[in-house]
Coordinates of C-alpha atoms in Angstrom, one line a residue:
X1 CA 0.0 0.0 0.0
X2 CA 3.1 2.2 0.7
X3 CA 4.5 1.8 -2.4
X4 CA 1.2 2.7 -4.5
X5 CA 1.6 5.8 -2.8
X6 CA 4.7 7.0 -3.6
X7 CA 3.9 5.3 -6.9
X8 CA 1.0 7.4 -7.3
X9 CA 3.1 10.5 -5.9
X10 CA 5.3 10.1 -8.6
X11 CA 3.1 10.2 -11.1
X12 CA 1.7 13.0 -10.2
X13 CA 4.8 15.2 -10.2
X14 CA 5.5 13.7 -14.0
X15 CA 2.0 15.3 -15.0
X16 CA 2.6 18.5 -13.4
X17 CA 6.0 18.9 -15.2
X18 CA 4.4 17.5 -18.6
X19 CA 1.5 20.4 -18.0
X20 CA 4.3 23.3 -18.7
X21 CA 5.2 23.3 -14.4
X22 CA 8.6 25.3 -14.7
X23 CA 9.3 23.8 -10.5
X24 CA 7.3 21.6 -8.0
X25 CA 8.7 24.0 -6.1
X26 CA 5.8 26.1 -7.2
X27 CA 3.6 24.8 -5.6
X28 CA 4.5 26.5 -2.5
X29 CA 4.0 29.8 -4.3
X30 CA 0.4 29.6 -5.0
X31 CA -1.5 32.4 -3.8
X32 CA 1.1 34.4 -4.1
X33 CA 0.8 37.0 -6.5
X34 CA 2.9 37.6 -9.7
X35 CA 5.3 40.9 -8.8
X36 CA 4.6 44.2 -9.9
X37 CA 7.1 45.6 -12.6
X38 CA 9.8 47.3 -10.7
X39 CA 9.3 50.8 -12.3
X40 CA 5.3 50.6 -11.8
X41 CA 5.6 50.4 -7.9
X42 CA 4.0 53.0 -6.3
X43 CA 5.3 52.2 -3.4
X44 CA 8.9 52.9 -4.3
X45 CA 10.0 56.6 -4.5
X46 CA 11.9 58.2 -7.2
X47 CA 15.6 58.0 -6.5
X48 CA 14.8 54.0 -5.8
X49 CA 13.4 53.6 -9.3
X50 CA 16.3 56.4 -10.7
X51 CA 18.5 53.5 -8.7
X52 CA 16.9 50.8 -10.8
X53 CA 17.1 51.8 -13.7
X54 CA 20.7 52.8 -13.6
X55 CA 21.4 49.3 -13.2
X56 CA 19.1 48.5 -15.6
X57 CA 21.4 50.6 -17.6
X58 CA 24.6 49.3 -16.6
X59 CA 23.7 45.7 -17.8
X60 CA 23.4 44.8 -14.1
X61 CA 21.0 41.0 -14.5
X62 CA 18.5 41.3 -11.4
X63 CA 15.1 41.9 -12.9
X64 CA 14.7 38.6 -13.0
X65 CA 16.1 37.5 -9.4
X66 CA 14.8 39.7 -7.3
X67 CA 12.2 42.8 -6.5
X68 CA 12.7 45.9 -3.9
X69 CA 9.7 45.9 -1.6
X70 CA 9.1 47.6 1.7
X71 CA 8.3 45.0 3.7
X72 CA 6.4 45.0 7.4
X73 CA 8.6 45.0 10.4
X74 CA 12.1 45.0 8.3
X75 CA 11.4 48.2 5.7
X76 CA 12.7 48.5 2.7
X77 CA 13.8 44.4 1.9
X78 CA 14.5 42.3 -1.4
X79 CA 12.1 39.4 -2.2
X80 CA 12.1 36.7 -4.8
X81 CA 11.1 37.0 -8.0
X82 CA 11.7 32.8 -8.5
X83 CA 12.1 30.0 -6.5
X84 CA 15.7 29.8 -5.2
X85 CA 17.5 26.5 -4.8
X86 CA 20.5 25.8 -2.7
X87 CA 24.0 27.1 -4.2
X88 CA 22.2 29.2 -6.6
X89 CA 23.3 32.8 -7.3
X90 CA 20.9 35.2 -6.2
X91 CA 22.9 38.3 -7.1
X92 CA 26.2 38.8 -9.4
X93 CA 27.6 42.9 -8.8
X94 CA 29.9 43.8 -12.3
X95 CA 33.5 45.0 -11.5
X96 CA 32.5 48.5 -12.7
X97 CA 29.8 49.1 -9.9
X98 CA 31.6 47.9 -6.9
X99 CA 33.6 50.6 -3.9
X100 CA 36.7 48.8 -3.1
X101 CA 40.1 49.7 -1.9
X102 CA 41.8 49.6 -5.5
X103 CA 39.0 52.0 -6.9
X104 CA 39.2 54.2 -4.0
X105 CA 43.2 54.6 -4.1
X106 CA 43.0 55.3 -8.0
X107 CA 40.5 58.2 -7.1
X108 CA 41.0 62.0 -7.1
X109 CA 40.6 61.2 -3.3
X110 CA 43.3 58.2 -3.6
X111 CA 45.8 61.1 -5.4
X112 CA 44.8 63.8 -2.5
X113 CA 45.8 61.4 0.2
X114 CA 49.0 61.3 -1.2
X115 CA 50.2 64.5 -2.1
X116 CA 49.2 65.6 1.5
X117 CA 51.6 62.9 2.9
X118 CA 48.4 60.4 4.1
X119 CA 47.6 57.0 4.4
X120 CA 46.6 56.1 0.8
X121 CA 46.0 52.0 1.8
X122 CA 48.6 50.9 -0.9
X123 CA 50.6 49.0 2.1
X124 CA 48.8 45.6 1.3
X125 CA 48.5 44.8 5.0
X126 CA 46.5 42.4 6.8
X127 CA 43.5 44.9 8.0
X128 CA 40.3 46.1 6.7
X129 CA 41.2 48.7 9.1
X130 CA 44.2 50.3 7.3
X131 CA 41.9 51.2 4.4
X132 CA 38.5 52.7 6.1
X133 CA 39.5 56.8 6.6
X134 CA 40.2 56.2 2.7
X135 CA 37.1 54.3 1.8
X136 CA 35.5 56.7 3.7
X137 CA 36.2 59.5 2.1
X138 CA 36.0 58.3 -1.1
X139 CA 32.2 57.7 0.1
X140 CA 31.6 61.2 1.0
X141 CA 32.9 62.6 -2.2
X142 CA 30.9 60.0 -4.1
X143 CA 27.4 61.1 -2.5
X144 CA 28.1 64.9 -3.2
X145 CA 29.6 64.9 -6.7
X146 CA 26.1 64.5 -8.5
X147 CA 27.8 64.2 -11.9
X148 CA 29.3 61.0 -10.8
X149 CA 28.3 57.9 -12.4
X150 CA 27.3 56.7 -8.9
X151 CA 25.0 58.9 -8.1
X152 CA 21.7 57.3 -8.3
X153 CA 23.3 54.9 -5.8
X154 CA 24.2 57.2 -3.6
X155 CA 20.8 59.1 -3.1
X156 CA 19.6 55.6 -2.0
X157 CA 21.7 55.3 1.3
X158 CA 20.2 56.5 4.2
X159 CA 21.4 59.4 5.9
X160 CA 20.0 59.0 9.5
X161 CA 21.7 55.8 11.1
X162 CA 20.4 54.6 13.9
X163 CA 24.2 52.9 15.5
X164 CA 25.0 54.7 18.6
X165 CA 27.3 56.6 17.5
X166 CA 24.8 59.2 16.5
X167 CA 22.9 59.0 19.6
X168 CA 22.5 61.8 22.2
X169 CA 24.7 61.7 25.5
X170 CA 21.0 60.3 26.9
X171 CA 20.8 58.0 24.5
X172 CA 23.9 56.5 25.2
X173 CA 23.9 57.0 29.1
X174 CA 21.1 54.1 28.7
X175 CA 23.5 51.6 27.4
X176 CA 25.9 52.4 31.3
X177 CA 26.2 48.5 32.7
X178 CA 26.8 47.3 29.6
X179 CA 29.0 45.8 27.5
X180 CA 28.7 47.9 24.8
X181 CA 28.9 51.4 26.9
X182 CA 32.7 51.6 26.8
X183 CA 33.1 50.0 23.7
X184 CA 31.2 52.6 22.4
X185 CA 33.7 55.8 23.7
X186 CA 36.7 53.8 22.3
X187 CA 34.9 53.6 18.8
X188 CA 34.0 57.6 18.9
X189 CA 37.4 58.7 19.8
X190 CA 38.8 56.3 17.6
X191 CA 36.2 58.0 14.2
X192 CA 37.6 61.5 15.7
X193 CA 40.8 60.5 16.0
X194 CA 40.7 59.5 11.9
X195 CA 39.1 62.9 11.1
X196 CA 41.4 64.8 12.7
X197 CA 44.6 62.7 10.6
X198 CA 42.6 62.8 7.6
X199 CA 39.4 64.2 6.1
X200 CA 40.8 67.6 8.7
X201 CA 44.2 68.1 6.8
X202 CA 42.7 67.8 3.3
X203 CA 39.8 70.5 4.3
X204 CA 42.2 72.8 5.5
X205 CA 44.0 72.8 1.9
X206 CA 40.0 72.4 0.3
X207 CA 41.6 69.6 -1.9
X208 CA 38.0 69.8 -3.6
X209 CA 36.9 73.2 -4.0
X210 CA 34.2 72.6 -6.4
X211 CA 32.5 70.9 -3.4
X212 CA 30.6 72.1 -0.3
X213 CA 33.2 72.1 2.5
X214 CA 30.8 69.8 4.6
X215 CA 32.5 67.0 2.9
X216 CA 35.8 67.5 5.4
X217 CA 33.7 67.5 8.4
X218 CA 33.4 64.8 11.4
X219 CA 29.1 65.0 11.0
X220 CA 29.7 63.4 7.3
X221 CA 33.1 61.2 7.9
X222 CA 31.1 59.7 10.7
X223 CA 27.9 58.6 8.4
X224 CA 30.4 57.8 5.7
X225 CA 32.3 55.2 8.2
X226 CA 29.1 53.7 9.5
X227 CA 27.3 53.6 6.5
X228 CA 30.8 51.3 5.1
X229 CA 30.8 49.2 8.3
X230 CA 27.0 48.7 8.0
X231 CA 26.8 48.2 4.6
X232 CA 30.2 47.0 3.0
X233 CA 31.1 43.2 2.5
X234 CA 34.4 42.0 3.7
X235 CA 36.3 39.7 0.9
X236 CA 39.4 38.4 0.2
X237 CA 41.7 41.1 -0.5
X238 CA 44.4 38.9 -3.5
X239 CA 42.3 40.8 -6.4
X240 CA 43.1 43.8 -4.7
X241 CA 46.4 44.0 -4.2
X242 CA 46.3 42.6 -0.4
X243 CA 47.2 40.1 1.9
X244 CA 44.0 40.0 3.7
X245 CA 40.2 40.8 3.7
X246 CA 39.1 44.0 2.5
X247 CA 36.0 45.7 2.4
X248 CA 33.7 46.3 -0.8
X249 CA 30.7 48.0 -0.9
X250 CA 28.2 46.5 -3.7
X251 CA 24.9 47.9 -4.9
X252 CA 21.5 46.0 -4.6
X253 CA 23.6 43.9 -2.5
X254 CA 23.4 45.9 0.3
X255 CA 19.5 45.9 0.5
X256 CA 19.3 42.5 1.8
X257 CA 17.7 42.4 5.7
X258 CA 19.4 40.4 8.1
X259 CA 17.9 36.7 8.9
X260 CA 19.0 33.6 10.8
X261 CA 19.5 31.8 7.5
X262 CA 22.1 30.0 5.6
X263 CA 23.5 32.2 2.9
X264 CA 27.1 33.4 1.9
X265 CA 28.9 35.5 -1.0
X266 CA 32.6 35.5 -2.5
X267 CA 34.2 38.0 -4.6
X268 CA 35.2 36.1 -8.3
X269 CA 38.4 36.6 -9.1
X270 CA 37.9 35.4 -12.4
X271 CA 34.9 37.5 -13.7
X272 CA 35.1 40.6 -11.3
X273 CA 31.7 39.9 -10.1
X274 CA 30.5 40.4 -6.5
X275 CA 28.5 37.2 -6.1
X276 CA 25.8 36.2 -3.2
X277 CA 24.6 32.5 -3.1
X278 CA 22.0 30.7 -0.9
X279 CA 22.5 27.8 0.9
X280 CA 18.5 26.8 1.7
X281 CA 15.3 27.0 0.0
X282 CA 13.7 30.3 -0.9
X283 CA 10.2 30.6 -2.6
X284 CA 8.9 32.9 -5.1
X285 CA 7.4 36.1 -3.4
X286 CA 9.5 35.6 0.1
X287 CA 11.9 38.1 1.3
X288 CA 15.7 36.6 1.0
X289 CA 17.4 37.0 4.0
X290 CA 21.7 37.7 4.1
X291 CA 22.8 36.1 7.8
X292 CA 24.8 39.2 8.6
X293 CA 27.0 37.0 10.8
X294 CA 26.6 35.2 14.1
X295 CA 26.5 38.1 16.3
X296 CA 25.7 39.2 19.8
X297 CA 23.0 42.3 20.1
X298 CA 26.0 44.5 21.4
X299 CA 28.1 43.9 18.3
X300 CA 24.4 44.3 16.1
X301 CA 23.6 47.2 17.5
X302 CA 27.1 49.0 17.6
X303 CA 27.2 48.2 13.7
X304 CA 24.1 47.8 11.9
X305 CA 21.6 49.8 14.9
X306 CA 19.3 47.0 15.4
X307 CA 19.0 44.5 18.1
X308 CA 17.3 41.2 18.1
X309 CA 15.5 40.1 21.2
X310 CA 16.0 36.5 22.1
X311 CA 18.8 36.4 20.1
X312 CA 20.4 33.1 20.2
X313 CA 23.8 34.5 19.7
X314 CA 23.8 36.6 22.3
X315 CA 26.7 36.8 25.1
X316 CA 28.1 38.8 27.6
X317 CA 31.6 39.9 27.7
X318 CA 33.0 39.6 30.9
X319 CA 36.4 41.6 31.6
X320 CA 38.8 39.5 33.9
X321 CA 42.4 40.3 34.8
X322 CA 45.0 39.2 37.4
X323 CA 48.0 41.7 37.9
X324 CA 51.3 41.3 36.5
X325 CA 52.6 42.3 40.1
X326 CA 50.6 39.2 42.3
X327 CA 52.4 36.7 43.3
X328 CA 52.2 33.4 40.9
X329 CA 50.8 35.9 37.9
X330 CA 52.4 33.5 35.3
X331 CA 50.9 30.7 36.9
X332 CA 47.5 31.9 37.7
X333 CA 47.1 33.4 33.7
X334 CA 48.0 29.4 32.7
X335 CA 45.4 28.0 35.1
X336 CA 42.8 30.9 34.0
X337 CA 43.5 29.5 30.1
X338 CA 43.1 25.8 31.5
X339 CA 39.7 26.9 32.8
X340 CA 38.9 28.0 29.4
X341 CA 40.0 25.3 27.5
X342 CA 38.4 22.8 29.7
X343 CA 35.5 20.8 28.0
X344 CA 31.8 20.8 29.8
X345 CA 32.8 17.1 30.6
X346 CA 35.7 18.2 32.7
X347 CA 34.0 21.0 34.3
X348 CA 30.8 18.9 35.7
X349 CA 33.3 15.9 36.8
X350 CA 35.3 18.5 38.7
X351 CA 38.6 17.8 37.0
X352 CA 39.2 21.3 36.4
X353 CA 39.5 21.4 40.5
X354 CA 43.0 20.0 40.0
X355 CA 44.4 23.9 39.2
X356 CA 43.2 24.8 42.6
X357 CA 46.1 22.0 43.5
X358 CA 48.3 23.4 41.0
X359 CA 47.9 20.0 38.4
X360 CA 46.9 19.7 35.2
X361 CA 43.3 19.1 34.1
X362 CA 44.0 16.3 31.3
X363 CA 45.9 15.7 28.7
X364 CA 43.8 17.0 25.8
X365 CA 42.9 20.3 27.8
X366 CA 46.8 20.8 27.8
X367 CA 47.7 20.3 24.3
X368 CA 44.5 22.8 24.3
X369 CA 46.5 25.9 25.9
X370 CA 49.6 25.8 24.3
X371 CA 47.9 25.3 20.9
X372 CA 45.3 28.4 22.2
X373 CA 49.0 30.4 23.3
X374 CA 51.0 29.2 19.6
X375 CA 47.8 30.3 17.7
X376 CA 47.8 33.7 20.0
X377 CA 51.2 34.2 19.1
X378 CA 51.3 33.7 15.4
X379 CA 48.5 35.8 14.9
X380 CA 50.0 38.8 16.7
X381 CA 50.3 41.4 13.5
X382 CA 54.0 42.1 12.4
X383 CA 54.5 44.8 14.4
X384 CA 53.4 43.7 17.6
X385 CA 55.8 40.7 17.4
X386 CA 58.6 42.8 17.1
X387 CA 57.2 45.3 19.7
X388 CA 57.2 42.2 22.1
X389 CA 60.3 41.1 20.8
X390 CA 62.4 44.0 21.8
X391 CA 60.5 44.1 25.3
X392 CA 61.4 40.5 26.0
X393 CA 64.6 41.1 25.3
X394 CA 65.3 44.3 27.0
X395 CA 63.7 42.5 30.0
X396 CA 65.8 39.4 30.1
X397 CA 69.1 42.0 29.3
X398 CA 67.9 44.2 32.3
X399 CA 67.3 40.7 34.2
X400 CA 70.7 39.3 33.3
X401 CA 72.3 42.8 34.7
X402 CA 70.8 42.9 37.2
X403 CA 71.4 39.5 38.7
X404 CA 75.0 40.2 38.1
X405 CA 74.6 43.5 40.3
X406 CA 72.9 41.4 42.8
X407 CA 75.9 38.8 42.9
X408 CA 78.6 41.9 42.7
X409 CA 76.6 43.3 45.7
X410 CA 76.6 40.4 47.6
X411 CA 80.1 39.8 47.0
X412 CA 81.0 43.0 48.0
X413 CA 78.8 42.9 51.1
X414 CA 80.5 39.9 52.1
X415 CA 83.8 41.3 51.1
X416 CA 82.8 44.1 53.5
X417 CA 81.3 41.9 56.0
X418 CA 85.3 39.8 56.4
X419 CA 86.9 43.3 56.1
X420 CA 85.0 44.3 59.4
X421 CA 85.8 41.4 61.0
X422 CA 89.0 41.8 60.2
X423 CA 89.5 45.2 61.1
X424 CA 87.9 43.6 64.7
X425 CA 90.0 40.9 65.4
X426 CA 93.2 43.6 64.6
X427 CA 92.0 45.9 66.6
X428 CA 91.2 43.4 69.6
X429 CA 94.8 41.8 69.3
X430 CA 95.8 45.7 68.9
X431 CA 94.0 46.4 72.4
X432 CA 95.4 42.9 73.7
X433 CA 98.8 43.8 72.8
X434 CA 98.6 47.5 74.8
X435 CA 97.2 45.7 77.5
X436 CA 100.0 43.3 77.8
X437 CA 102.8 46.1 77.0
X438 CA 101.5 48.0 80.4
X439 CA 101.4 44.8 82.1
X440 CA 105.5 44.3 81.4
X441 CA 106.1 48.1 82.3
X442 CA 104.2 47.8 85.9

């Protein structure tokens, strides 16, 4: 009876494909209505369909992949336009639309930086860091030269972001107790201090005069380095020129919402194109997700302004330190390590108890710490290393000195110590000797 079922499953499916069906998959989309043309949407304003159709116009294939809706609870979202298998492409960005480092450093901005004697981001290091006060320039002077090609693009962005960073001294006194509260004064003095070295120096020589001098201020360099952090994909940096990951900013691309979902996106090396694949199911009609990341609310909010309640990757940083100057601190940073490394296994058997008796939890939860310590080490960047390098070696010349002091001292102490006893028994035998003179003259 089984088997007539499936049989009779089977041939159902066959009919339905005979019958024209492009997917079974559509099943799943009925009742869903066909998608508006993307130019016919009321509900999109002007500069979104002057955004459209400048792809349109730059040969950029999404019409049929996708459709900009504004969606309940998430805004302004992408949905499908087909059904969506897993590993298919859902979006493919040209070379000739994308922000990256390379386009950036060929800019007028790119030649600016350099004839005032700044960062340009040609040093091919290991940072997405190294290149951002350049990326974010670029930015600005992309969204207020409206005869750029990028235009369209750039009246899309939004200009109030809701991160902390632009958040009242209110505002942000609600976040005290939490993690994110200092983090959040390191990150503004570190945007100011990247002004001040940057975006400053070229507006006090108005490198672009043909622009409104708001483009040098810290209001705009701020949105244009939250709107990259927010917004900008980080991919291997090779085709750039780098050792590491770099950060591209790609259009359409960045319109996907956030979702718990299994997605993921490489840049091709061999065609240029920004590409975004999916890794599950999605039907015709339904918003695509991009997983953002797995990310606690702090990290969320500090970067993209949104938190999600019950988020399962939520944590809490806790801060704990021992002082170089306690007794045993090498000892007692090994056994805090141990802790870490231990396995849930060893923690409810109360192995991890052995530290307290200065022992070793197991053999596996060893090899654990000095692999945790030789993958610490080797991904300590270049300078660090030889920071720490000339400190440890410094310490251990200082050391060697002064152990030889300490010998030379006790030696000499000693030296001093026999010389006083010396000098004693002389005197005594002196004293002896006068006493025994007067007893011969009496």
């Amino acid at each position: 009876m089984l088997g007539g079922r499936w049989l009779w499953m089977a041939v159902l499916v066959l009919s339905l494909l005979a019958h024209g069906r492009a997917s079974i998959f559509d099943e799943f989309d009925s009742g869903t209505e066909d998608v508006v043309p993307f130019h016919d949407r009321e509900d999109l304003d002007q500069d979104m369909k002057d955004f459209l159709e400048w792809l349109t116009a730059k040969g950029m294939n999404f019409q049929s992949q996708v459709d900009v809706a504004i969606t309940n609870g998430t805004g302004r979202g992408l949905l499908a336009r087909r059904s969506f298998m897993p590993g298919e492409t859902m979006l493919a960005v040209p070379p000739e639309l994308l922000i990256t480092p390379d386009m950036a450093r060929r800019s007028e901005v790119g030649r600016a930086f350099r004839e005032h004697g700044l960062d340009d981001c040609s040093g091919g290091e290991d940072s997405t860091y190294e290149c951002m006060p350049l990326l974010a320039m670029h930015l600005t002077v992309l969204y207020y030269n409206e005869s750029h090609d990028f235009h369209p693009w750039m009246k899309i962005l939004p200009r109030k972001l809701t991160t902390p960073l632009f958040w009242s001294d209110k505002e942000r006194e609600e976040l005290q107790g939490s993690n994110l509260y200092n983090m959040l004064d390191g990150w503004t003095m570190n945007v100011e201090k990247l002004h001040r070295s940057t975006a400053r120096v070229l507006g006090q020589h108005n490198v672009f005069p043909d622009l409104p001098k708001a483009i040098y201020s810290l209001k705009e360099f701020k949105w244009a380095y939250a709107t990259i952090f927010a917004r900008a994909f980080d991919v291997d940096g090779k085709s750039f020129g780098f050792s590491g990951r770099q950060r591209i900013m790609a259009p359409m691309a960045d319109l996907f919402n956030h979702g718990d979902v299994k997605t993921s996106y490489t840049f091709n090396a061999a065609s240029g194109h920004f590409e975004l694949f999916t890794q599950q199911f999605f039907s015709r009609g339904e918003q695509i997700f991009m997983n953002y990341d797995s990310k606690n609310n702090a990290e969320f909010l500090l970067q993209y302004g949104f938190v999600i309640e019950s988020n399962p990757h939520d944590y809490v940083g806790i801060a704990a330190s021992i002082g170089n100057d306690q007794p045993f601190y090498r000892d007692k940073s090994l056994d805090c390590l141990r802790v870490l490394c231990a396995t849930k296994e060893e923690m409810e058997s109360g192995e991890s108890r052995k530290i307290l008796r200065g022992k070793q939890i197991s053999d596996s939860n060893e090899i654990c710490v000095y692999t945790t310590l030789n993958i610490i080490k080797n991904d300590l960047p270049h300078n660090v290393k030889t920071a720490l390098i000339l400190r440890r070696d410094e310490k251990r010349l200082l050391i060697l000195n002064l152990s030889r002091y300490q010998r030379l001292l006790a030696r000499l102490k000693e030296r001093t110590k026999v010389h006083r006893v010396s000098d004693k028994s002389r005197s005594k035998r002196k004293d002896e000797d006068d006493e025994d003179d007067e007893d011969d003259e009496l």
